[in-house]
mmCIF file of C-alpha atoms in Angstrom:
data_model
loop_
_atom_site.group_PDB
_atom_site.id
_atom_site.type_symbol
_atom_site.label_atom_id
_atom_site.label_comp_id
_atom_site.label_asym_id
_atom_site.label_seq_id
_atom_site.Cartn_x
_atom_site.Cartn_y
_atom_site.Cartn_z
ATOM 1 C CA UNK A 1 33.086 -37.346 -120.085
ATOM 2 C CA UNK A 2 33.412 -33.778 -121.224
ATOM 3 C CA UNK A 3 36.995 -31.862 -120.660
ATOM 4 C CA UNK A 4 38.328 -28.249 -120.669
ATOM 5 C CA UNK A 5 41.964 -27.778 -121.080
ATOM 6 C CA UNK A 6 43.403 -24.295 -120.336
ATOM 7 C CA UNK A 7 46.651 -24.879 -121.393
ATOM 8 C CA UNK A 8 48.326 -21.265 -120.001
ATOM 9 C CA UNK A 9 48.267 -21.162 -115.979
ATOM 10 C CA UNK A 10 49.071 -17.354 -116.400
ATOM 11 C CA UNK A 11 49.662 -14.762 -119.053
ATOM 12 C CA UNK A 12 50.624 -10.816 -118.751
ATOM 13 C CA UNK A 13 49.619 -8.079 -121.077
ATOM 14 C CA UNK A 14 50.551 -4.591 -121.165
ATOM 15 C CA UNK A 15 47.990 -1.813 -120.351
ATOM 16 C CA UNK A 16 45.632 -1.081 -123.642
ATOM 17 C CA UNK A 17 46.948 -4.178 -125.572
ATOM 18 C CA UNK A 18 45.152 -7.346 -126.542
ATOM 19 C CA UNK A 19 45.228 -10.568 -125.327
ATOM 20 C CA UNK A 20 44.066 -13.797 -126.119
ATOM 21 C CA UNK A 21 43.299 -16.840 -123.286
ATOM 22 C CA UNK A 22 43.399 -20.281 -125.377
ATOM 23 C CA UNK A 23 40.508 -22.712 -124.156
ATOM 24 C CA UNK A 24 40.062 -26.336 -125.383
ATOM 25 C CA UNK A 25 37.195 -28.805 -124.853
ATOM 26 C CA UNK A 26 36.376 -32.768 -125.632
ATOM 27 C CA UNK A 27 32.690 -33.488 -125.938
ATOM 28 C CA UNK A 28 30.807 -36.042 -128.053
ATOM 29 C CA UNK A 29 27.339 -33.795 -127.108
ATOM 30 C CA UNK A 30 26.270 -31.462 -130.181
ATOM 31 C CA UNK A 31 24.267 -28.782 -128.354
ATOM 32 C CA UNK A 32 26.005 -27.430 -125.460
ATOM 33 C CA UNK A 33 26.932 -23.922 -124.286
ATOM 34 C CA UNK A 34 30.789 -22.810 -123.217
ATOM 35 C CA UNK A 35 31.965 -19.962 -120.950
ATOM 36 C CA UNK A 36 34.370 -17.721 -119.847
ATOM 37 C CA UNK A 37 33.811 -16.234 -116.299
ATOM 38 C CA UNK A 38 36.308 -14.038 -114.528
ATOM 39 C CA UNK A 39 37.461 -14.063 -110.560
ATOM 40 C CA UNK A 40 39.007 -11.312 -109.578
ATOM 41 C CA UNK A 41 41.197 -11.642 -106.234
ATOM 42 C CA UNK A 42 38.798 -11.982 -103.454
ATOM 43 C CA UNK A 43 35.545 -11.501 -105.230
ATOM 44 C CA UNK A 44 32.936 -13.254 -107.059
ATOM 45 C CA UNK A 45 33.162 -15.076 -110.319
ATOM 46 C CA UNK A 46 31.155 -13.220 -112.739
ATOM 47 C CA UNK A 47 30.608 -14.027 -116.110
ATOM 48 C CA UNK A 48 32.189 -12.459 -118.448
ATOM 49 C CA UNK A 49 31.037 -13.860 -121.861
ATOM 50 C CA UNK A 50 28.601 -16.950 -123.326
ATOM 51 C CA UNK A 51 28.579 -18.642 -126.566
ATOM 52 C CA UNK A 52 25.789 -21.582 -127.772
ATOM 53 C CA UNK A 53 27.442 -24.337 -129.875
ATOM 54 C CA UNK A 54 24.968 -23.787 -132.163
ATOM 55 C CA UNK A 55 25.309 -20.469 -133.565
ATOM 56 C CA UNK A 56 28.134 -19.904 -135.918
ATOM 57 C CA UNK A 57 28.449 -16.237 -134.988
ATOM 58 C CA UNK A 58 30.800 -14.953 -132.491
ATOM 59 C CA UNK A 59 29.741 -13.730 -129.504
ATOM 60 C CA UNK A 60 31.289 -10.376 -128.175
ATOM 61 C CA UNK A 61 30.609 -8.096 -125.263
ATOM 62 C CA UNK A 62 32.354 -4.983 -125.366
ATOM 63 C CA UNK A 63 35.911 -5.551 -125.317
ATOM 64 C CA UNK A 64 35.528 -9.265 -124.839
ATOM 65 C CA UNK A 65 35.066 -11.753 -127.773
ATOM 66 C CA UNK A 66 35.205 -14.922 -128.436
ATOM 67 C CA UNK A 67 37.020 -17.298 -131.421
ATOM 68 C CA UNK A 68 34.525 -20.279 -131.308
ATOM 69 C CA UNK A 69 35.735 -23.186 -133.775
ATOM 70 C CA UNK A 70 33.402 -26.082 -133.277
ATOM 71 C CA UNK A 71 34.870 -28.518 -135.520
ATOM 72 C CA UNK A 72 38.125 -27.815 -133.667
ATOM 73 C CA UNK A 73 36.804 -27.731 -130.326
ATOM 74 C CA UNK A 74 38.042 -24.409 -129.116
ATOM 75 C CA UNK A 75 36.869 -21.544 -127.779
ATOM 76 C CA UNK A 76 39.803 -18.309 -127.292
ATOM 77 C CA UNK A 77 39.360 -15.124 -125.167
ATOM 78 C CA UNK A 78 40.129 -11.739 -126.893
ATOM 79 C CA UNK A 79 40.460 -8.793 -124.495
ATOM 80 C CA UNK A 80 40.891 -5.704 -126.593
ATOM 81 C CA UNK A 81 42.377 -2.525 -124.904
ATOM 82 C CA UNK A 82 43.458 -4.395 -121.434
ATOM 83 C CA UNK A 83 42.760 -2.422 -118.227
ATOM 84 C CA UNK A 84 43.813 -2.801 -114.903
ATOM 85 C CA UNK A 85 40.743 -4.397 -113.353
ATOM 86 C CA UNK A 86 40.383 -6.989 -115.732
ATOM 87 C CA UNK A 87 43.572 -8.375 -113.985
ATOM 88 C CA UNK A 88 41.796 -12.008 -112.746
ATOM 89 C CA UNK A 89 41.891 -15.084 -112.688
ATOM 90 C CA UNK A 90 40.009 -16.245 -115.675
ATOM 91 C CA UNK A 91 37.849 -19.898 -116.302
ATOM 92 C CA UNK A 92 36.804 -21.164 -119.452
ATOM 93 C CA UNK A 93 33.578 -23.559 -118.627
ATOM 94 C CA UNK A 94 31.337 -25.688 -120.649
ATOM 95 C CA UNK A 95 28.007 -26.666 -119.592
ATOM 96 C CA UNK A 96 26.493 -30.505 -120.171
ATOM 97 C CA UNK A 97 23.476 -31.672 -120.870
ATOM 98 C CA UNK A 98 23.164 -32.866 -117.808
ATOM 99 C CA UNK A 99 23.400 -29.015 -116.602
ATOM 100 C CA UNK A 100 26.620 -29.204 -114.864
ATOM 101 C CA UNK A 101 29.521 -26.924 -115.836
ATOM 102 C CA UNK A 102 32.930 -28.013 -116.251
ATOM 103 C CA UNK A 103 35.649 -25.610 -115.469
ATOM 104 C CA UNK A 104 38.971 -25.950 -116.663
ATOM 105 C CA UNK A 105 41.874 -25.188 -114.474
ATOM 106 C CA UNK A 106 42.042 -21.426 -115.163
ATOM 107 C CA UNK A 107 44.558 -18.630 -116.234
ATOM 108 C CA UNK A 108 45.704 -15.946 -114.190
ATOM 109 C CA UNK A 109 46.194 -12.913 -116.128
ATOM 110 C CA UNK A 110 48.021 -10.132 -115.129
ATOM 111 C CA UNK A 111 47.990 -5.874 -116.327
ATOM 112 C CA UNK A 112 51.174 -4.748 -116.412
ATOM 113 C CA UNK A 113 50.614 -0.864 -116.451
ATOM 114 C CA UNK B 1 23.112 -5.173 -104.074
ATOM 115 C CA UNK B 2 24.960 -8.806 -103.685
ATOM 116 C CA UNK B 3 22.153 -11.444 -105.207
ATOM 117 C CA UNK B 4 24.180 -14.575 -104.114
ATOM 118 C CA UNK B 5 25.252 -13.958 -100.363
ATOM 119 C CA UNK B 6 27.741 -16.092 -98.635
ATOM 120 C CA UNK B 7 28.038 -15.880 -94.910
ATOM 121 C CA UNK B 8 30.472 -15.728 -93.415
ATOM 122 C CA UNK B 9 32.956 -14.723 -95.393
ATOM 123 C CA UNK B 10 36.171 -16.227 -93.691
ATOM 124 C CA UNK B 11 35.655 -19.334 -91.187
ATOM 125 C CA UNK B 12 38.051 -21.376 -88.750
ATOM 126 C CA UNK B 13 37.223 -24.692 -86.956
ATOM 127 C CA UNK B 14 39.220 -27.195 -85.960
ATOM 128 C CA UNK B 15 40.204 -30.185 -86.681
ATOM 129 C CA UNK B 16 37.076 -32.445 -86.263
ATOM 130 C CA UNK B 17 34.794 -29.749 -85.315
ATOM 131 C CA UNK B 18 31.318 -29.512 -87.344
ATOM 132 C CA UNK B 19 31.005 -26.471 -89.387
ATOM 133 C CA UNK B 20 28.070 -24.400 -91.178
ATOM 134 C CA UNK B 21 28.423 -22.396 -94.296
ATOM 135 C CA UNK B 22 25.418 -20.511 -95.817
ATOM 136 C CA UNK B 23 24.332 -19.226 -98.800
ATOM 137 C CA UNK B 24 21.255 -17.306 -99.428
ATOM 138 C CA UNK B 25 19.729 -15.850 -103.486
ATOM 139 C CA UNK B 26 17.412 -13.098 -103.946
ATOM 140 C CA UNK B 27 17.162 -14.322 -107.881
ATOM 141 C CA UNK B 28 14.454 -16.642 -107.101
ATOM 142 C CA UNK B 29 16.605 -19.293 -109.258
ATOM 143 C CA UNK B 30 15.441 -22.684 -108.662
ATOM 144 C CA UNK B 31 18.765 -24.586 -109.104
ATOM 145 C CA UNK B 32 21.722 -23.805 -106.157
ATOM 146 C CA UNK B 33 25.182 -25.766 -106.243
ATOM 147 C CA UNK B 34 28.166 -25.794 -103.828
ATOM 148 C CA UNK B 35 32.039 -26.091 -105.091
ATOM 149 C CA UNK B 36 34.656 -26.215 -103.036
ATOM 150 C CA UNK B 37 37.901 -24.426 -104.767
ATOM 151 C CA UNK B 38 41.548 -25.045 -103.451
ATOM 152 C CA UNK B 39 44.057 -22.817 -104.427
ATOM 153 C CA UNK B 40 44.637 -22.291 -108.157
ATOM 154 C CA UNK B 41 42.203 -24.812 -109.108
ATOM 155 C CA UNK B 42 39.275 -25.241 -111.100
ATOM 156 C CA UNK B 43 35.999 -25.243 -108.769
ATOM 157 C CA UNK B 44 34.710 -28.454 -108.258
ATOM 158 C CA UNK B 45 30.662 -29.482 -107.942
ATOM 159 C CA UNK B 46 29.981 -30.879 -104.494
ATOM 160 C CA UNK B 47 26.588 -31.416 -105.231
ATOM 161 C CA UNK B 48 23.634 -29.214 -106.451
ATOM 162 C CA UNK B 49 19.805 -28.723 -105.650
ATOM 163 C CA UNK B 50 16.895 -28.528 -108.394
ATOM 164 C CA UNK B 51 14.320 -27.588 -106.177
ATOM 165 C CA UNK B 52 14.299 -29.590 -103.809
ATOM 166 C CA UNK B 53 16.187 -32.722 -105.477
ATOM 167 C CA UNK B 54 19.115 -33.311 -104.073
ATOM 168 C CA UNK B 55 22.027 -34.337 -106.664
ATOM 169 C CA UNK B 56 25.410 -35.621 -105.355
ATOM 170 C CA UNK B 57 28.578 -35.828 -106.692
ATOM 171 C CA UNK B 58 29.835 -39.336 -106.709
ATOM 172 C CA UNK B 59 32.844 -38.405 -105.870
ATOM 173 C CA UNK B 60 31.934 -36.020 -102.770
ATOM 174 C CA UNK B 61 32.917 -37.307 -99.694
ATOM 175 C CA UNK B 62 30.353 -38.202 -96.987
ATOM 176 C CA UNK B 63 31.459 -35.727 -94.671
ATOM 177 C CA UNK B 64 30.065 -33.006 -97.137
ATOM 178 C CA UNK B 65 26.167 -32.441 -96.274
ATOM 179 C CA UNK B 66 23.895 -30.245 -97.541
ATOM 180 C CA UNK B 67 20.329 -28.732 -96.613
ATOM 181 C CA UNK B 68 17.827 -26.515 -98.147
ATOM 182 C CA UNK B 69 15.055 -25.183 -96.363
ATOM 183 C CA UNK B 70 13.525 -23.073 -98.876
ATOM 184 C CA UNK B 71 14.312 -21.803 -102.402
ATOM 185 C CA UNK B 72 16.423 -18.918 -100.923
ATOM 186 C CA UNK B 73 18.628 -20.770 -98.288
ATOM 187 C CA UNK B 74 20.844 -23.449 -98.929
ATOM 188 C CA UNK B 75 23.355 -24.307 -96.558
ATOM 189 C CA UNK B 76 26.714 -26.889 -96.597
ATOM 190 C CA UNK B 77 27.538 -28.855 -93.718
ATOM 191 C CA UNK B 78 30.713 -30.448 -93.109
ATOM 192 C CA UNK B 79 30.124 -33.067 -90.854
ATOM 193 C CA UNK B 80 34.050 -33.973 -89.388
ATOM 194 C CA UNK B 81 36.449 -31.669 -90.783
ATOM 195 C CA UNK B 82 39.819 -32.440 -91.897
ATOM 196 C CA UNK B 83 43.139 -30.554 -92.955
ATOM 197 C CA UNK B 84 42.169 -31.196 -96.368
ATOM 198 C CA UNK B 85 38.949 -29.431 -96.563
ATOM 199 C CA UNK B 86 40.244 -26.013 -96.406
ATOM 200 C CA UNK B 87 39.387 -24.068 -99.519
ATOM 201 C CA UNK B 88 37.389 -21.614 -100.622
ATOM 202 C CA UNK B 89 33.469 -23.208 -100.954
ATOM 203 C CA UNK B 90 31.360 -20.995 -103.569
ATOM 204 C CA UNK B 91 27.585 -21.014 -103.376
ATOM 205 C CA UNK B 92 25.930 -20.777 -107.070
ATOM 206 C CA UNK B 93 22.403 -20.721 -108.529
ATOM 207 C CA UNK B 94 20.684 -20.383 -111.662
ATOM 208 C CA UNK B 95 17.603 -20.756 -113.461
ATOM 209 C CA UNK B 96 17.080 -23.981 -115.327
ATOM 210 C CA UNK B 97 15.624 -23.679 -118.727
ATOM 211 C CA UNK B 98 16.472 -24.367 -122.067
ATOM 212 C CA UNK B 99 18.576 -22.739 -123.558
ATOM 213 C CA UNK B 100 19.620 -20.465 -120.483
ATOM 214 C CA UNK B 101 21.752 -21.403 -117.391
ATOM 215 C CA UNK B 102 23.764 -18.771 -116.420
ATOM 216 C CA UNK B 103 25.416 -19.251 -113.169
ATOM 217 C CA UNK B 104 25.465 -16.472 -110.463
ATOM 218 C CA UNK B 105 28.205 -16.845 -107.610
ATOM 219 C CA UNK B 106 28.469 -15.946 -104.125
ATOM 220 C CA UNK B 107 31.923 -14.481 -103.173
ATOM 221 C CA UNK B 108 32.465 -17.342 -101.756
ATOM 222 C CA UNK B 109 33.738 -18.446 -98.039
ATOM 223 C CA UNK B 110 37.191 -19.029 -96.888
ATOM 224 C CA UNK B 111 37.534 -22.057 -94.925
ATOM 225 C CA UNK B 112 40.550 -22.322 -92.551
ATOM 226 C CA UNK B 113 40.746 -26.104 -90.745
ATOM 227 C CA UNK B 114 43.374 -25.783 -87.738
#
């Protein structure tokens, strides 16, 4: 059975800084897609940012990027230039073949201005 | 604007008391799932609909029903509440195809067992 370990329950980051949100997965599949999605306090989980195992490239959107090492099994969060609303609680997810996603147990992150 | 609508927003029943939560999509997606979220978890899949196939969780309790009517409703029922089905329960759908899948959430509704 497929895993995703988030191994930091919450991390702070000063206004206009980077951060990065560590994300870990077990799988034996090949082809499979990860995810991070973001929950802000009392609202929906959007997503923030999707990577498919297969392509070796990157993915970024915006200020949001992804370290994707396959052979290692991880998959990092870069925030460049922080702002306040992108204080959350953020979920790293992989989906299955068997089209569920996985979440793993998620990291609160937190703006300090 | 809201394309995944959760109604209501905040509920309280009691102990034992049957309780509705709904969840309607304006995406036309084909595929809607329910996961119930307690606090500072990961959600967890109660079950999910692909069209109108019906796939349970093996380990959702029997108390946890669901129905769906049409491709835009989908609703939970919880049959007997107890204390420990409080949580947050998030509606979700999504298009199945290859190479897509996206989820799209509801903001979810706040269950309060008394």
């Amino acid at each position: 059975a497929q895993t995703v370990t988030q191994s930091q329950p919450e991390m702070s980051v000063q206004e206009a800084e980077t951060v990065t949100l560590s994300c870990t997965y077990d799988t034996s599949e090949s082809d499979y897609y990860l995810f991070w999605y973001k929950q802000p306090p009392s609202r929906q989980m959007i997503l923030v940012i999707r990577q498919e195992a297969y392509k070796q490239q990157n993915a970024t959107e915006n200020r949001f990027s992804v370290n994707f090492q396959k052979a290692a099994k991880s998959f990092s969060l870069k925030i460049s230039d922080s702002q306040l609303g992108d204080a959350a609680m953020y979920f790293c997810a992989y989906r299955s073949a068997n089209d569920k996603i996985i979440f793993g147990k998620g990291t609160r992150l937190h703006i300090l201005p | 604007d809201a394309m995944v609508i959760q109604n209501p927003r905040y509920q309280v029943t009691q102990f034992g008391k049957p309780v509705t939560l709904s969840c309607s999509q304006t995406l036309n997606h084909n595929v809607m799932y329910w996961y119930q979220q307690k606090s500072s978890q990961a959600p967890k899949l109660l079950f999910h609909y692909y069209d109108k196939d019906f796939n349970n969780e093996a380990d959702t309790p029997d108390n946890f029903q669901s129905r769906r009517p049409n491709t835009s409703f989908c609703f939970l029922d919880i049959r007997s509440p107890g204390l420990g089905d409080a949580a947050m329960y998030l509606c979700a759908t999504s298009r199945y195809a290859v190479g897509s899948n996206i989820q799209y959430f509801g903001a979810g509704t706040r269950l309060s067992v008394l």
